[in-house]
Coordinates of C-alpha atoms in Angstrom, one line a residue:
Chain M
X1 CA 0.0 0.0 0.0
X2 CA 2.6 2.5 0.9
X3 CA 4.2 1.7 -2.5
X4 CA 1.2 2.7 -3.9
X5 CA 1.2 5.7 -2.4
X6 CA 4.5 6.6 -2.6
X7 CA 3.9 6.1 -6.5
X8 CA 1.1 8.2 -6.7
X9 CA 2.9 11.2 -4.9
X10 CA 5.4 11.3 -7.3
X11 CA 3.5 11.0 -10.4
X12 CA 0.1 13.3 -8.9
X13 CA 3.8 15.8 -8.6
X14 CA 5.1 15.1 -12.0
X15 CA 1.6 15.6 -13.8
X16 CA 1.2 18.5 -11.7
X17 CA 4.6 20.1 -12.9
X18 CA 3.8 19.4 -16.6
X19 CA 0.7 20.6 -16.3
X20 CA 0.2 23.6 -14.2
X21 CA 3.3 25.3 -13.9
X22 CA 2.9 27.3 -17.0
X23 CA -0.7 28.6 -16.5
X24 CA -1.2 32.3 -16.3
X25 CA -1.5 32.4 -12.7
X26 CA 1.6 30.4 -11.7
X27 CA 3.9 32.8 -14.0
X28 CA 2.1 36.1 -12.1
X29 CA 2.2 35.2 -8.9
X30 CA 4.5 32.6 -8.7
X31 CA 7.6 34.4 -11.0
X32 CA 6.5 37.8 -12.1
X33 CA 5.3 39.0 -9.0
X34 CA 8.8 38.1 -6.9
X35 CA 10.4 39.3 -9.9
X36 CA 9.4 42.9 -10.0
X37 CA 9.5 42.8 -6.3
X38 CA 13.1 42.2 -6.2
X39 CA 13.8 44.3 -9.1
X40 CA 12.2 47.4 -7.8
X41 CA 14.1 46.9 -4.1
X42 CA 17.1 46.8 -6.4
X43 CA 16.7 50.3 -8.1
X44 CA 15.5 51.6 -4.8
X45 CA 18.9 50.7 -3.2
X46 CA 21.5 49.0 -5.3
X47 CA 24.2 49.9 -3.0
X48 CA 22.4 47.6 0.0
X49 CA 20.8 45.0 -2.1
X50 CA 23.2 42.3 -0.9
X51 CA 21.1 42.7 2.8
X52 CA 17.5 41.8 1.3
X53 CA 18.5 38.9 -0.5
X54 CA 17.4 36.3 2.0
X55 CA 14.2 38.5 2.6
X56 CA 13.6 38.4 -1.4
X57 CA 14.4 34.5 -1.8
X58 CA 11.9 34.1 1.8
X59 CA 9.4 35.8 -0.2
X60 CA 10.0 34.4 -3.9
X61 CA 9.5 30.7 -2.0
X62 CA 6.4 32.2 -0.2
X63 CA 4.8 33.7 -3.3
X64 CA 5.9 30.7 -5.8
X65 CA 4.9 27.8 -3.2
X66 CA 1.4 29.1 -2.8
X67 CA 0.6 30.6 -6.4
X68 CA 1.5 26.9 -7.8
X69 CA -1.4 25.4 -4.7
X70 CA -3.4 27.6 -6.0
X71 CA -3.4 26.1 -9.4
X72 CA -2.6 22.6 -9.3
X73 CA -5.8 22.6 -6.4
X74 CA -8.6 24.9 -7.9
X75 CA -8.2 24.1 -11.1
X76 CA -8.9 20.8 -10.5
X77 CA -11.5 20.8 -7.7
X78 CA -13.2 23.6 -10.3
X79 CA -13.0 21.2 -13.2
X80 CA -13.5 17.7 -11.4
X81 CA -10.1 16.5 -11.8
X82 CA -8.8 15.9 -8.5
X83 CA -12.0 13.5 -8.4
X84 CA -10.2 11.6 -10.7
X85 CA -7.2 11.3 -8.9
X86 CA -9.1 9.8 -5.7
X87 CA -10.7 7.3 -7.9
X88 CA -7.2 5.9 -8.0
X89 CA -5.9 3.3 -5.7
X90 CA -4.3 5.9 -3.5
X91 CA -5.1 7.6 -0.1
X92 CA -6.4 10.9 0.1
X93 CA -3.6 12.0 2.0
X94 CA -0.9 10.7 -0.8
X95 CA -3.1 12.6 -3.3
X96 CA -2.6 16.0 -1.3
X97 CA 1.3 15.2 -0.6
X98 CA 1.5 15.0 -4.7
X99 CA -0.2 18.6 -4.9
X100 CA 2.1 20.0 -2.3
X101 CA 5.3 18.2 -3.3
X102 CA 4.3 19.7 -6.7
X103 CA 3.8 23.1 -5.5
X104 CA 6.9 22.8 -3.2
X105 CA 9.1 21.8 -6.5
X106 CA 8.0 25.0 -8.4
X107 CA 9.5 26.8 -5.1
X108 CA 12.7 25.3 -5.2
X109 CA 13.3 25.9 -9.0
X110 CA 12.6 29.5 -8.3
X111 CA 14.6 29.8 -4.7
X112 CA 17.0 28.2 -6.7
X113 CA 17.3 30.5 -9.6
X114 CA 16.9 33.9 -7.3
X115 CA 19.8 32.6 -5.0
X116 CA 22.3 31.1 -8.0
X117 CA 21.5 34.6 -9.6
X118 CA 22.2 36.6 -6.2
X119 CA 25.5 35.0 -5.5
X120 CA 26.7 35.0 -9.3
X121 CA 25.4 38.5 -9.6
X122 CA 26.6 40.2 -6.5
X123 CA 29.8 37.9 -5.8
X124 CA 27.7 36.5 -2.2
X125 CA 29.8 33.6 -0.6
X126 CA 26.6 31.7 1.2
X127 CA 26.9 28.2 3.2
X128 CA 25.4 25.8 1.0
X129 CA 24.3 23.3 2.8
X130 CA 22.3 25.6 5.6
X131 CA 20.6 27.7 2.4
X132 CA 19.5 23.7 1.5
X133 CA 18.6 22.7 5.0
X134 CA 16.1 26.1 5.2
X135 CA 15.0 26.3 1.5
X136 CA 13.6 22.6 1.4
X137 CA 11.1 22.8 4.6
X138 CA 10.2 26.6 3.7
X139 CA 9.0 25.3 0.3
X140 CA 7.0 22.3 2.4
X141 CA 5.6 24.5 4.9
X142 CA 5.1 27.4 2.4
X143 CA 2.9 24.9 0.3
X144 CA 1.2 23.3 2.6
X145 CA -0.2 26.4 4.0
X146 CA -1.3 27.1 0.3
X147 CA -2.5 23.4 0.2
X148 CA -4.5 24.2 3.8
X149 CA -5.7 27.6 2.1
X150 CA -6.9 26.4 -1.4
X151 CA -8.9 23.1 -0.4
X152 CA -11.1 25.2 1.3
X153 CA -12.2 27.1 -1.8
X154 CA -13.4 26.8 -5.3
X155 CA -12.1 28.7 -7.6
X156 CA -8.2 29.9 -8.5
X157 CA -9.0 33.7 -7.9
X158 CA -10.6 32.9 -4.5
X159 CA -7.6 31.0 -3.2
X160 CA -5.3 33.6 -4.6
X161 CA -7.3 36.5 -2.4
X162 CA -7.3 34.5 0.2
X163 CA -3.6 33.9 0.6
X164 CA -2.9 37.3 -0.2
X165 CA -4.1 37.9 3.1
X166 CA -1.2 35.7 5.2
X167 CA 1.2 36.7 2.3
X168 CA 1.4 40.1 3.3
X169 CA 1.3 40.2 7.1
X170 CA 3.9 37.8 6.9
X171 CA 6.3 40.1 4.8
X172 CA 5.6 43.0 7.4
X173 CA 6.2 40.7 10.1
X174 CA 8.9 38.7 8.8
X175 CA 11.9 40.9 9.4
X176 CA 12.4 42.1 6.0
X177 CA 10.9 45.4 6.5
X178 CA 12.0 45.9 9.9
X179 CA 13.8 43.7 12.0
X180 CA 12.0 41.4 14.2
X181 CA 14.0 42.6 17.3
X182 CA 12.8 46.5 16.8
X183 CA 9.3 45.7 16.4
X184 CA 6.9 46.6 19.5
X185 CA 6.6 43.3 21.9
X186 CA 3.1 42.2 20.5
X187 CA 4.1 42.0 16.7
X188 CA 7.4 40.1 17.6
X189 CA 4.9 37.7 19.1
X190 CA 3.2 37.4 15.9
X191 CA 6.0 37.7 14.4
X192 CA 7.5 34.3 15.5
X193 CA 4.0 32.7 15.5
X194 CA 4.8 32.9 11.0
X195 CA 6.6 30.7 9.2
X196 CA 8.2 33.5 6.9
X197 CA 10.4 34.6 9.9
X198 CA 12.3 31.3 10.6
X199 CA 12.5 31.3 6.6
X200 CA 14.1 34.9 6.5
X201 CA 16.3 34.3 10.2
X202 CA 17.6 31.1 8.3
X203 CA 18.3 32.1 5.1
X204 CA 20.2 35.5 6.5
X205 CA 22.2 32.9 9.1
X206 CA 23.2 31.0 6.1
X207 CA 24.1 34.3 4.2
X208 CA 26.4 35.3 7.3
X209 CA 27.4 31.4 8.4
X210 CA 27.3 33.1 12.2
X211 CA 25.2 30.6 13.7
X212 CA 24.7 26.9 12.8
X213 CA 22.3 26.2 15.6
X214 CA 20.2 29.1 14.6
X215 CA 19.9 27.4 11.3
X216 CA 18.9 24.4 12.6
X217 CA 16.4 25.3 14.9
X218 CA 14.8 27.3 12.0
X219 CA 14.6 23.7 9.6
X220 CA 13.1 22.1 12.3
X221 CA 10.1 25.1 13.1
X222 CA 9.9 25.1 9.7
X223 CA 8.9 21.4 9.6
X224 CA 7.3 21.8 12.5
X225 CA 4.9 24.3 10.5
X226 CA 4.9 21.5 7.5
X227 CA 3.3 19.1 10.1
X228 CA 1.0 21.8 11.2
X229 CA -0.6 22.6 7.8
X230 CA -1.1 19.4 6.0
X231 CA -3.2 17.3 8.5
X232 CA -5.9 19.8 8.7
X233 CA -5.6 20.4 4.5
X234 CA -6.0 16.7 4.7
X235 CA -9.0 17.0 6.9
X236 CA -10.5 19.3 5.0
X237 CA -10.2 17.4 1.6
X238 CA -11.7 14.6 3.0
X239 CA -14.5 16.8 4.5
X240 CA -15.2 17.9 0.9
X241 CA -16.0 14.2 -0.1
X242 CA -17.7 13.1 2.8
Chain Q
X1 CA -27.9 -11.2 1.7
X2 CA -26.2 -13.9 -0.1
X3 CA -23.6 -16.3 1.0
X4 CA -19.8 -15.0 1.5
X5 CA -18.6 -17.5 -1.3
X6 CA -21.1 -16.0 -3.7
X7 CA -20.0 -12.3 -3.5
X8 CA -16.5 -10.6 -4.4
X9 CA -13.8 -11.3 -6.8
X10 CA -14.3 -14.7 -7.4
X11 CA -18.3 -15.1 -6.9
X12 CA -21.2 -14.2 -8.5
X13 CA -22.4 -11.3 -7.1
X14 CA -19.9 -8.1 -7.9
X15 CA -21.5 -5.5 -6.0
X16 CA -24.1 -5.9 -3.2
X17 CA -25.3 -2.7 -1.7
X18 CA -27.7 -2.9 1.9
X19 CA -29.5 0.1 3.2
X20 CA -27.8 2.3 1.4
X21 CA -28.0 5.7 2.5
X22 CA -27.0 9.1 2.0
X23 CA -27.9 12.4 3.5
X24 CA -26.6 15.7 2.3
X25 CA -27.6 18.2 5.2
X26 CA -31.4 17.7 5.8
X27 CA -31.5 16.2 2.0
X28 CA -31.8 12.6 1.7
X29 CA -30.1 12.0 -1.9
X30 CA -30.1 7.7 -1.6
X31 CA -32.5 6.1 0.6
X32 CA -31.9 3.1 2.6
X33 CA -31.3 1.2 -1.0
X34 CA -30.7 -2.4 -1.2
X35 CA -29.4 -4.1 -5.0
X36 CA -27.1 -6.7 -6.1
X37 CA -25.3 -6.4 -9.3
X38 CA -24.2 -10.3 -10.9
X39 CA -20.8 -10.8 -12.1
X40 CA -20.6 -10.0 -16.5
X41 CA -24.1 -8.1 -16.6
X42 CA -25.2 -4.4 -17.6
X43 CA -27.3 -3.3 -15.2
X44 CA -28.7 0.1 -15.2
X45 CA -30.0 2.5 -12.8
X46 CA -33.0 4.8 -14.0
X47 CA -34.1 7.9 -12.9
X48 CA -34.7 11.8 -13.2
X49 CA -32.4 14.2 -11.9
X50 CA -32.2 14.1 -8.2
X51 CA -33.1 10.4 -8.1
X52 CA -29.8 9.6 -6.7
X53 CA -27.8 8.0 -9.5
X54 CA -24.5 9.8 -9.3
X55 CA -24.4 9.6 -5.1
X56 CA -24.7 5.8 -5.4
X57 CA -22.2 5.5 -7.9
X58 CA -19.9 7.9 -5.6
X59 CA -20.5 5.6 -2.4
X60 CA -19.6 3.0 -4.2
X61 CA -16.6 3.9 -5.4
X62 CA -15.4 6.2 -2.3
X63 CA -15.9 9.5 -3.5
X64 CA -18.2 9.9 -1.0
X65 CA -19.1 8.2 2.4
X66 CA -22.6 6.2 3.3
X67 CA -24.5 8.1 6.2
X68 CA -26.0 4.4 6.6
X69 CA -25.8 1.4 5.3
X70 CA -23.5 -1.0 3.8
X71 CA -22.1 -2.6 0.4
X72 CA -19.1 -4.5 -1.2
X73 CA -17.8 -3.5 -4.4
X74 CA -15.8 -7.0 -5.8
X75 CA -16.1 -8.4 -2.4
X76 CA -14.2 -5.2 -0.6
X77 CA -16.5 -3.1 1.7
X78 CA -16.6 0.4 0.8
X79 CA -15.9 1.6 4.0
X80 CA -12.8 0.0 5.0
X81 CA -11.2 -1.5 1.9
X82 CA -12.0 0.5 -1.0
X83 CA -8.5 1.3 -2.1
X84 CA -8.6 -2.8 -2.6
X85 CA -11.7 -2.3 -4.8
X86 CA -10.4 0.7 -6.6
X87 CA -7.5 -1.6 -7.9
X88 CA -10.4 -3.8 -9.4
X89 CA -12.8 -0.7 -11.1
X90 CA -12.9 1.8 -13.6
X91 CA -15.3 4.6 -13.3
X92 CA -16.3 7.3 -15.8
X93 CA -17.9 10.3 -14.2
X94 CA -20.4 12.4 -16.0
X95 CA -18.3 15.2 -16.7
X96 CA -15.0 13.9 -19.3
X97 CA -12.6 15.0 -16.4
X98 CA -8.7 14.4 -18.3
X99 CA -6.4 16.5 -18.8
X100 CA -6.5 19.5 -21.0
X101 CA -3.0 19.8 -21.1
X102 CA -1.9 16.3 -21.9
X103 CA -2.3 14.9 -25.1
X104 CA -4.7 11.4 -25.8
X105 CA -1.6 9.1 -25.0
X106 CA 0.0 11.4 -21.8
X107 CA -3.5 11.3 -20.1
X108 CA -3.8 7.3 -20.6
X109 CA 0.0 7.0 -19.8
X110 CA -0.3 9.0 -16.4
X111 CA -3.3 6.9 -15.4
X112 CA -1.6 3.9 -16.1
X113 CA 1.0 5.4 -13.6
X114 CA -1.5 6.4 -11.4
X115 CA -3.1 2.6 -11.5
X116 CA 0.4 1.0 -11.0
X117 CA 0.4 -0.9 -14.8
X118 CA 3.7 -2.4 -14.8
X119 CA 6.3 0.2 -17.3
X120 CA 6.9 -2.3 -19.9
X121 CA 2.9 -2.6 -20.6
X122 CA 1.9 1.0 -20.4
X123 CA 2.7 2.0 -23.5
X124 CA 1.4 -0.7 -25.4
X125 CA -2.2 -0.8 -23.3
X126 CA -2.6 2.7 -24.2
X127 CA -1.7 2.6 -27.7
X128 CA -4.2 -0.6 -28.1
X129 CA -7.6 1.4 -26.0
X130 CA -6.5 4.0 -28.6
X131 CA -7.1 2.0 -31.6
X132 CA -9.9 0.1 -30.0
X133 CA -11.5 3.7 -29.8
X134 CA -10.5 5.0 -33.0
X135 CA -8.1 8.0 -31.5
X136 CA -5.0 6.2 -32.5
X137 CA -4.5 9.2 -35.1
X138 CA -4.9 11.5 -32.2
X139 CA -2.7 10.0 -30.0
X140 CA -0.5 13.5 -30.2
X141 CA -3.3 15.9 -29.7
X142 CA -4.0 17.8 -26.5
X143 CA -7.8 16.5 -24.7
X144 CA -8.9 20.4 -24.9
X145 CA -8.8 19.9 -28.7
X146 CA -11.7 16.9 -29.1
X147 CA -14.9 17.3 -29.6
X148 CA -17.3 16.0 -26.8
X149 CA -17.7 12.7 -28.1
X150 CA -14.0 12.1 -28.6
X151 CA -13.5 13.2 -25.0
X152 CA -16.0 10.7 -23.7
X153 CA -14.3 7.8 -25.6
X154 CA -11.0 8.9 -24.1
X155 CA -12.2 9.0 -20.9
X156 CA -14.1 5.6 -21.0
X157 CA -10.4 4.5 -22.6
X158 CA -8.7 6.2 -19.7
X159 CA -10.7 4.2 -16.7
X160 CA -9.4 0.7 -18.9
X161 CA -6.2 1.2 -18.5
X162 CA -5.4 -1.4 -15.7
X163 CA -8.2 -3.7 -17.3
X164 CA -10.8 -3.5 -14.5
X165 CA -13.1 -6.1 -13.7
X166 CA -16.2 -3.9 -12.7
X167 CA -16.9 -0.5 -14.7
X168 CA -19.0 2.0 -13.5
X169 CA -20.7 4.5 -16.2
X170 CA -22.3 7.4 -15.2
X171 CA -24.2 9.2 -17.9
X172 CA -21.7 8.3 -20.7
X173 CA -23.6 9.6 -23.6
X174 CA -25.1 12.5 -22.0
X175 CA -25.1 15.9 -24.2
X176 CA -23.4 13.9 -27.1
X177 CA -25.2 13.8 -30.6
X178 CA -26.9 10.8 -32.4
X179 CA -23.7 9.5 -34.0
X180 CA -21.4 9.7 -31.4
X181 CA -23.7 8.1 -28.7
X182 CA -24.1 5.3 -30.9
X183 CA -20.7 4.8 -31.4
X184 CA -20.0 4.8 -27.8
X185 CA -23.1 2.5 -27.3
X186 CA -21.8 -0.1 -29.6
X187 CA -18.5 0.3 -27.4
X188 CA -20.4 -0.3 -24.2
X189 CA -22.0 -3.6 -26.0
X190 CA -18.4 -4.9 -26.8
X191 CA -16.7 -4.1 -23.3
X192 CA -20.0 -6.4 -22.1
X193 CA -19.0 -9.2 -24.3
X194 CA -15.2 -9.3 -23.3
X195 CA -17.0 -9.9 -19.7
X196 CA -16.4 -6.9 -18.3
X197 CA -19.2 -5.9 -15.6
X198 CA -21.0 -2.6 -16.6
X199 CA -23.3 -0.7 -13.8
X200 CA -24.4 2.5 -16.0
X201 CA -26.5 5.4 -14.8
X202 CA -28.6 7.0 -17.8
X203 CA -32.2 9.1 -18.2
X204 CA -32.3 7.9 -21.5
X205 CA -34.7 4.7 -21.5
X206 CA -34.2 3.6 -24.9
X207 CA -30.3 3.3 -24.0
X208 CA -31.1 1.6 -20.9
X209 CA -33.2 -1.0 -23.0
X210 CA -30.6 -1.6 -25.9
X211 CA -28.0 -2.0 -23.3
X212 CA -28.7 -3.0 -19.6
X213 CA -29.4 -6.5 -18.7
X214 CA -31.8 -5.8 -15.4
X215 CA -32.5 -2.0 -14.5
X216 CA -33.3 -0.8 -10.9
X217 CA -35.8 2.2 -11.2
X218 CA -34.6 4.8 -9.0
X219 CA -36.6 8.0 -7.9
X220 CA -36.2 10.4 -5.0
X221 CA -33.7 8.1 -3.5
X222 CA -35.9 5.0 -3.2
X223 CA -35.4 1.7 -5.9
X224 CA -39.4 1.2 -6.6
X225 CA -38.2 -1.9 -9.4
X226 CA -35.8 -4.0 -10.5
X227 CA -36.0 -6.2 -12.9
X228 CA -35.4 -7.0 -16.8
X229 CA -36.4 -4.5 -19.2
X230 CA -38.7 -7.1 -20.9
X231 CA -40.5 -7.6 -17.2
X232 CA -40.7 -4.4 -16.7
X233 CA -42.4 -4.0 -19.6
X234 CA -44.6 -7.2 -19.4
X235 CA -45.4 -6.1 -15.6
X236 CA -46.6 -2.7 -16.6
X237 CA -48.2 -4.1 -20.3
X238 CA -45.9 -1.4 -21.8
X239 CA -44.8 -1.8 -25.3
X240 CA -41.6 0.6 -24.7
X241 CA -39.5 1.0 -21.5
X242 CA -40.0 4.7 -21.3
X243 CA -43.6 3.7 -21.1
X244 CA -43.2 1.3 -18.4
X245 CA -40.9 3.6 -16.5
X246 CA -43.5 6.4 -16.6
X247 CA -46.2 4.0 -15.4
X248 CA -44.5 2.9 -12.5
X249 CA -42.8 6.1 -11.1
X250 CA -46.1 7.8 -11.7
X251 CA -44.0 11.0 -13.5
X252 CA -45.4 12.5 -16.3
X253 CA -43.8 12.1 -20.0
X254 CA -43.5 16.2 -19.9
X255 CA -41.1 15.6 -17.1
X256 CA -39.3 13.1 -18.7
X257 CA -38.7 15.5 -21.5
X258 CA -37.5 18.2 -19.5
X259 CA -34.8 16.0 -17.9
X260 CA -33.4 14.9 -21.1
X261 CA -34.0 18.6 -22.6
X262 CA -31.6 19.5 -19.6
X263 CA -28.9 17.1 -19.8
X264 CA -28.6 18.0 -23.5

């Protein structure tokens, strides 16, 4: 059984890759978006650009992650397809980990081609393995809050107005704006209650390689936050067809 | 109920449902029905809209879950070992649900995938329920490019793939136009005669007669017949099954005409 479902994660991610990650609302929110974000910090401040790359690569994960859920769920639940898919000899649950390992992938490629770009293009000398160790559970916890979002509506402009709404108060909150540590005592409460910040505090650790324990505390908040999301997006798919 | 030897994958019953029920808020779609479908037979379930054909067909095949009730599907209850009877079954849904961005041959490779056919056979199954359904030619082009009937085929080809025992049909020539529905009803009479078990959901009466082997007449939830379309019409003295159907559901042939006006 678990070789069943093990199969139909990684083909349910496959599909999903082929399928989805050139639709018009993956490429705005998922790579144009990010895009002009970073390229309008950059002619704001060229100068101090190297200091909101982890904040840019945090959010290009956030945005991609969740713009991708957004498709490879809605459009499906819209057009019946992901009915399809639980016809198959799979469990609920493996159908969902295909749609987030999907969405996760698309944030990887484009993490990936933010950071390569930043350190070829500004000369930064990061710690490799910690960027990995943060980058893979942001992208898991990033799409599974998209998963948890998007299985609770229909269609792919609802879930996209709807995760606008955590998008944003993480990016205040995240540090990027403002440091966590100068914030007023409630927000940095908040603050560390989002998984944005451990992505940002990570990714700026493994910019700086001060702290290795820092960096591991953050991968294993950010699974933490993986764990959190999924069972109730699995919950609430099998709610749906009850 | 029959005996256990009688019912599942080797026996002859194939599905046996018991009290099946389903209730959608204060709604009750399925009402405590109670069928048996035999191993190799067509057997159709009849009704208007709203009669509960598509919320049986989704209990039994775990889209959606009994508020009472029981039922086997290939000897497998549907409550605790479905994913067993998924293995076993093929289900068409009303709506041609593939891929519009795959092409004929990507959609009926990823289900394969999806169903666990062995690599080495995947290519050549799907190539073969291609030519079987005259898309062979098409193979290359995307699903949003056929035309409704083309898209039915493919997706009757598509729930093949792992060479199921038991296929469920749920309005498969619904909205299509005289030629293609006859097309895919000569299909439906072939995939009978390879021995294939067929339990099909239609309005249309005259399909139900060319095709189905016993019918269970299904309104507002409750089975008020089963039976052979040739009792069913010696029962009610009918010379047609839309006749006969009429007579013993007590709707009105206006009403009948509406339903099939809307699923067109």
């Amino acid at each position: 059984m678990w070789r069943d479902n093990l199969r139909g994660i990684y083909y349910i991610a496959l599909k999903d890759m082929r399928t989805y990650y050139l639709k018009p609302p993956s490429i705005s929110w998922g790579i144009i978006f990010p895009t002009a974000w970073i390229l309008a910090f950059y002619l704001r401040n060229p100068v101090g650009f190297e200091e909101l790359v982890p904040g840019l690569i945090a959010m290009t994960i956030l945005f991609s992650t969740t713009a991708a859920e957004a498709v490879v769920i809605n459009f499906e639940l819209r057009l019946g397809s992901l009915e399809r898919l639980l016809l198959a000899p799979i469990s609920l649950s493996s159908v969902l980990l295909g749609k987030v390992f999907g969405g996760a992938v698309f944030g990887l490629i484009m993490a990936a081609v933010v950071t390569i770009g930043s350190i070829v293009g500004l000369g930064l000398s990061p710690n490799v393995p910690y960027l990995i160790l943060v980058i893979i559970p942001s992208s898991l916890a990033f799409s599974s809050l998209g998963a948890l979002l998007c299985v609770s509506v229909r269609e792919v402009f609802e879930a996209q107005t709807l995760l606008n709404l955590p998008r944003f108060i993480m990016i205040f909150l995240c540090g990027v704006v403002r440091p966590v540590s100068a914030m007023p005592t409630i927000l940095q409460y908040l603050a560390y209650t989002m998984p944005l910040t451990y992505t940002v505090d990570g990714l700026q650790h493994s910019f700086s390689t001060t702290s290795s324990t820092m960096v591991f505390i953050d991968t294993l908040v950010l699974t933490g936050f993986f764990i959190i999301f999924i069972f109730p997006a699995i919950k609430l798919l099998s709610k749906k067809f009850e | 109920m029959r005996e256990a030897w009688d019912v599942g994958m080797g026996g002859k019953v194939v599905i046996q449902a018991l009290n099946l029920t389903k209730l959608y808020g204060e709604v009750l779609a399925v009402d405590h029905i109670s069928f048996e479908v035999e191993r190799g037979e067509v057997f159709g379930f009849l009704g208007p809209n709203g009669a509960g054909k598509t919320t049986t067909i989704r209990m039994l095949t775990g889209l959606s879950k009994p508020t009472e009730g029981e039922a086997s599907v290939l000897g497998f209850d549907i409550s605790s070992e479905i994913v067993e009877a998924k293995r076993r079954i093929g289900v068409v849904p009303e709506i041609s649900n593939l891929y519009d961005e795959l092409s004929a041959i990507d959609n009926l490779l990823f289900m394969a995938q999806l169903y666990g056919v062995p690599r080495s056979e995947r290519r050549r199954r799907a190539e073969e329920l291609l030519k079987i359904f005259g898309l062979y030619e098409r193979r290359d082009s995307f699903f949003r490019t056929f035309s409704r009937g083309m898209k039915r085929a493919l997706t009757i080809a598509a729930a093949l793939i792992h060479n199921p025992e038991l296929l469920f049909l749920d309005e498969p020539t619904a909205g299509l136009d005289i030629v293609a529905a006859r097309s895919l009803r000569n299909l439906i009479s072939n995939l009978r005669q390879q021995g294939i078990t067929i339990f099909l959901t239609t309005h249309y009466l005259e399909e139900a007669d060319l095709l189905c082997d016993r019918v269970a007449i299904l309104v507002k939830g409750k089975i008020l017949k089963i039976d052979s379309p040739k009792a069913l019409k010696e029962l009610t003295n009918s010379c047609s099954l839309e006749d006969a159907f009429i007579k013993i559901t007590g709707l009105s042939p206006t009403i009948m005409a509406i339903e099939k006006e809307r699923k067109v």
